[in-house]
Coordinates of C-alpha atoms in Angstrom, one line a residue:
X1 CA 0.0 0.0 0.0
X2 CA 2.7 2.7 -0.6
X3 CA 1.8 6.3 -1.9
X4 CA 1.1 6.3 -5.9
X5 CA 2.3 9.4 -7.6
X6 CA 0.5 9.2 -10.5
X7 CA -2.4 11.3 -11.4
X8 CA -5.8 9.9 -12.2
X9 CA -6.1 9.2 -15.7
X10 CA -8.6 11.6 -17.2
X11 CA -10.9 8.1 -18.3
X12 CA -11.9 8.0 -14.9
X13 CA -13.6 11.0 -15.0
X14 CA -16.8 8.7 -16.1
X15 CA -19.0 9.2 -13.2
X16 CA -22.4 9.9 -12.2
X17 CA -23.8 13.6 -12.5
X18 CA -20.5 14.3 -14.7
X19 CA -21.0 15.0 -18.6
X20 CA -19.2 12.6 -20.5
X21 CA -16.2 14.2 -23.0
X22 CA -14.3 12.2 -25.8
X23 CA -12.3 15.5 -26.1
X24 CA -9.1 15.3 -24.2
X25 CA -8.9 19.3 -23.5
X26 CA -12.8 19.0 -22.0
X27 CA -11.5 16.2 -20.1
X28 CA -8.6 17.9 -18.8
X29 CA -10.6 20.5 -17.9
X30 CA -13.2 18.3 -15.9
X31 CA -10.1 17.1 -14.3
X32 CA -8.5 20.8 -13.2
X33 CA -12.1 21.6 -11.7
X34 CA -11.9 18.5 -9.4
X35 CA -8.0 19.3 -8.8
X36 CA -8.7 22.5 -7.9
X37 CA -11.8 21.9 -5.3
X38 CA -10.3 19.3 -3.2
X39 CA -7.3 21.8 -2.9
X40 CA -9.5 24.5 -1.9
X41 CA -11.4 22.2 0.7
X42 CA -8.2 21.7 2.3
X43 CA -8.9 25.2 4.3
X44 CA -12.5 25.3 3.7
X45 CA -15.9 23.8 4.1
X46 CA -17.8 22.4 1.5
X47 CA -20.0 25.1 2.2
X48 CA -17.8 27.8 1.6
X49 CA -16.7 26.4 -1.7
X50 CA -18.1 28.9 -4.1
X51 CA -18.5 28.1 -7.3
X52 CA -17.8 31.4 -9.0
X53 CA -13.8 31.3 -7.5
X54 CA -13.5 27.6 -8.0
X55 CA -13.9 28.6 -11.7
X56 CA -11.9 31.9 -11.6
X57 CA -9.5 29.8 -9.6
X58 CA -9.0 27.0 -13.0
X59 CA -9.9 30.3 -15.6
X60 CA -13.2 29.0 -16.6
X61 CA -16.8 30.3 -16.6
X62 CA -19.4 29.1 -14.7
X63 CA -21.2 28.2 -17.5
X64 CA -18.4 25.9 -18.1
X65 CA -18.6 24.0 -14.8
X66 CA -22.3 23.2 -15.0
X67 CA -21.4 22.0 -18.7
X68 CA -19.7 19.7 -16.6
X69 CA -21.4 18.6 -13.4
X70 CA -25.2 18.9 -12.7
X71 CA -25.0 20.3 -9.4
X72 CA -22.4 21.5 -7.2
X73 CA -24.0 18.3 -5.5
X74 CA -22.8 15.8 -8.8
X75 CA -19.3 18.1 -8.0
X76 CA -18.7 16.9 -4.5
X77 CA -20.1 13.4 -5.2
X78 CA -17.4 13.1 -8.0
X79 CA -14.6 14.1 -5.7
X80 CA -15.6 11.3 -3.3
X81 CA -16.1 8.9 -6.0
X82 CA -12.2 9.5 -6.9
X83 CA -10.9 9.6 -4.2
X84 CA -13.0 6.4 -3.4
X85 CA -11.1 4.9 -6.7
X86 CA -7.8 5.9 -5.5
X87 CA -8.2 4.2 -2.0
X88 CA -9.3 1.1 -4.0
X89 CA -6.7 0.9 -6.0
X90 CA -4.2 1.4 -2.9
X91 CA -5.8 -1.8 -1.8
X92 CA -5.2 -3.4 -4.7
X93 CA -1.5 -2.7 -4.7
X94 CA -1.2 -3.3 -0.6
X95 CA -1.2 -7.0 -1.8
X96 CA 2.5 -6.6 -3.4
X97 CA 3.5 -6.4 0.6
X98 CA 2.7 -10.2 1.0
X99 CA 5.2 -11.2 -2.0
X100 CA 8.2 -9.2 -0.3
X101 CA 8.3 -11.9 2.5
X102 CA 8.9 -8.9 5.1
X103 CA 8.1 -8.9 8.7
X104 CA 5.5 -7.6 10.7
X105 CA 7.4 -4.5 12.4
X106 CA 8.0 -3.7 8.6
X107 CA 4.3 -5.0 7.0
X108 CA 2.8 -2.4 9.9
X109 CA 5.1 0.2 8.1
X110 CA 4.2 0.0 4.7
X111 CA 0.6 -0.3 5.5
X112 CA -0.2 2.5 8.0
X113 CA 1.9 4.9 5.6
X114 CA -0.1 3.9 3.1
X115 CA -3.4 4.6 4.5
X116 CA -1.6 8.0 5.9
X117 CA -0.6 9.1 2.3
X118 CA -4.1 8.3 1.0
X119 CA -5.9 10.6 3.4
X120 CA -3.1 13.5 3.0
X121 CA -3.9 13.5 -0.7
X122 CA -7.5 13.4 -0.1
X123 CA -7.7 15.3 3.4
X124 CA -10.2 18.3 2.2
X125 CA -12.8 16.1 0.6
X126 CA -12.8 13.5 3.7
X127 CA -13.3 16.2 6.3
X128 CA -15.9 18.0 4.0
X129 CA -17.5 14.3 4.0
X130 CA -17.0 13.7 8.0
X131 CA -18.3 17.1 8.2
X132 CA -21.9 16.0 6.5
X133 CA -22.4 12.7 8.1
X134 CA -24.6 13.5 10.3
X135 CA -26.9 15.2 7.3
X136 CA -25.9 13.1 4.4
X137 CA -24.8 9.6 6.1
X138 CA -24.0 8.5 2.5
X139 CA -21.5 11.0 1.7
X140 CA -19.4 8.6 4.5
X141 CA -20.3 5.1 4.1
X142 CA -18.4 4.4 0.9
X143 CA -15.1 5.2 3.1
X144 CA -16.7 3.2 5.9
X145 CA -16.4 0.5 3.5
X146 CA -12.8 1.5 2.4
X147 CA -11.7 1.3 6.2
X148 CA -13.4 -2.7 6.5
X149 CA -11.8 -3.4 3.1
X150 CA -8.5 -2.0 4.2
X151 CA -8.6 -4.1 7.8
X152 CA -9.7 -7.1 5.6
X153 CA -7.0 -6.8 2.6
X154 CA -4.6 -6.4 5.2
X155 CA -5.4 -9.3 7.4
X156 CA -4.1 -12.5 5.2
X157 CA -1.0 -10.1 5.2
X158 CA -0.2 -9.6 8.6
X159 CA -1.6 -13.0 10.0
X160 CA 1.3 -15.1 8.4
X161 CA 3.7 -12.5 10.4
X162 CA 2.0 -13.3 13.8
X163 CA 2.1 -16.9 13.8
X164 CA 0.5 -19.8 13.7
X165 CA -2.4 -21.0 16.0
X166 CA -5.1 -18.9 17.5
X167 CA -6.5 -17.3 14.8
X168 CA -9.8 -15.8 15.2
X169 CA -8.4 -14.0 18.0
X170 CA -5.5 -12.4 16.2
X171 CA -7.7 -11.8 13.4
X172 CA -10.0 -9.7 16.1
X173 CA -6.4 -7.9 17.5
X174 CA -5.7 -6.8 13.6
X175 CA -9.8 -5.4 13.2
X176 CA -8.8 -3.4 16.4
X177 CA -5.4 -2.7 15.5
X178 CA -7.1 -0.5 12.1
X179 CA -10.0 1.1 14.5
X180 CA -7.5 2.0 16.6
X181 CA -5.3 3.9 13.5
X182 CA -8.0 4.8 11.9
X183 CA -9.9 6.8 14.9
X184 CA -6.8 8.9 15.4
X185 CA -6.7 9.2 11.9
X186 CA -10.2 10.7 11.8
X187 CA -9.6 12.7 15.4
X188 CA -6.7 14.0 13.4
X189 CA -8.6 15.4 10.5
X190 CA -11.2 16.7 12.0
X191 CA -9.8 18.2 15.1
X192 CA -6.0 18.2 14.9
X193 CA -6.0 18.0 18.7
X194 CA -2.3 17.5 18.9
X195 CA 0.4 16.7 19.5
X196 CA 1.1 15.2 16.2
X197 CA -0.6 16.5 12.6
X198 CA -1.5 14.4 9.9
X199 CA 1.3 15.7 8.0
X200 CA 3.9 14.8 10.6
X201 CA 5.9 11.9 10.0
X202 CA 6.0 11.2 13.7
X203 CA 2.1 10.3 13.2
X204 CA 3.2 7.6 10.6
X205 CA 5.8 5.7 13.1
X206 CA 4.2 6.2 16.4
X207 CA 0.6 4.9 14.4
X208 CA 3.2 2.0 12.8
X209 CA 4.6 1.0 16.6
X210 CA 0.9 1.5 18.1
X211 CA 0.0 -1.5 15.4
X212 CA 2.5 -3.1 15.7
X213 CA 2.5 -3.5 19.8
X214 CA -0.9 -4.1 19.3
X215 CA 0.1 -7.4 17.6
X216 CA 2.8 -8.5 19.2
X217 CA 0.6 -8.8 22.6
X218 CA -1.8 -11.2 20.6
X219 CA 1.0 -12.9 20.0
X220 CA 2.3 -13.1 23.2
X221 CA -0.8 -14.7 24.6
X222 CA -0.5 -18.2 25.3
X223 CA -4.3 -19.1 26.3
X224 CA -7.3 -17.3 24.8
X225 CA -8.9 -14.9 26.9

């Protein structure tokens, strides 16, 4: 699951509320109006994303935007939908980690950064989405699934590294292990209570070790509880 550098490619842009484009500027386009909102909506709210300097902000018109997007509504529903795709794909490439024969203090590592990168690149548009749970629980519960995906792709990884025997109950420790990261994660983008940001790299080892420790005292336990 480490951090991808490419940019989405502009076919991906086929989604829901979206006009379609064969025309690569058009697309490119689409793809500089999505760029630019979830950069904004890193020191805004959804609801303070405007669409008149969103378009001033890419030097289009507003006519131009709802060429593109039904509804500032289709807008922020595409922006989750992508960075849904990215997180999925993430997943997809977490399972290289099992072929690399590594252990688990370095499995923890790999995996925890890459969750960490995934919600740096994507940290406006999941707080604008935390931020509307409560009014639009669906804006939310396609990440809800990428968290149980992640803890599930994850597991056949890490359970090799913990051992034989016992395992429903380390399989338990590892669903903890990712609400425990993941909370923090979430505290962190919402709050940023301190002391460590989501940027800091701290955040990545100390999350890493808090796994990791995690594990290790499953391991350690010679009877079930």
């Amino acid at each position: 699951m480490r951090p991808r550098s490419r940019e989405p490619e502009l076919r991906e842009f086929d989604l829901p509320g979206v006009a379609p484009s064969r025309q690569k500027r058009s697309r490119e386009m689409t793809f500089a109006l999505l760029r630019a909102g979830a950069d904004m909506l890193r020191t805004r709210s959804l609801g303070e994303l405007a669409i008149e300097p969103l378009c001033a902000e890419v030097g289009v018109t507003v006519g131009a935007f709802y060429s593109r997007f039904e509804s500032k509504e289709a807008y922020f529903n595409a922006l989750i939908a992508l960075a849904a795709r990215d997180g999925e794909q993430r997943l997809t490439d977490m399972g290289s980690a099992s072929s690399a024969n590594v252990g688990l203090d370095e499995l923890c590592r790999v995996i925890v950064s890459g969750i960490i990168a995934w919600i740096r690149k994507h940290e406006g548009v999941l707080r604008a989405a935390l931020q509307h749970d409560d009014t639009r629980p669906d804006k939310w519960t396609m990440f809800k699934a990428l968290a149980r995906a992640t803890g599930e792709r994850a597991t056949p990884l890490l359970l090799p590294a913990m051992g034989k025997g016992r395992r429903a109950a380390k399989t338990r420790a590892i669903a903890f292990g990712f609400q425990v990261v993941l909370g923090t994660l979430v505290n962190a983008i919402l709050n940023d209570p301190g002391p460590l940001s989501l940027q800091s790299k701290e955040m990545e080892t100390r999350l890493a070790d808090c796994l990791l420790l995690l594990l290790q005292a499953e391991i350690g336990q010679s009877t079930p509880r």
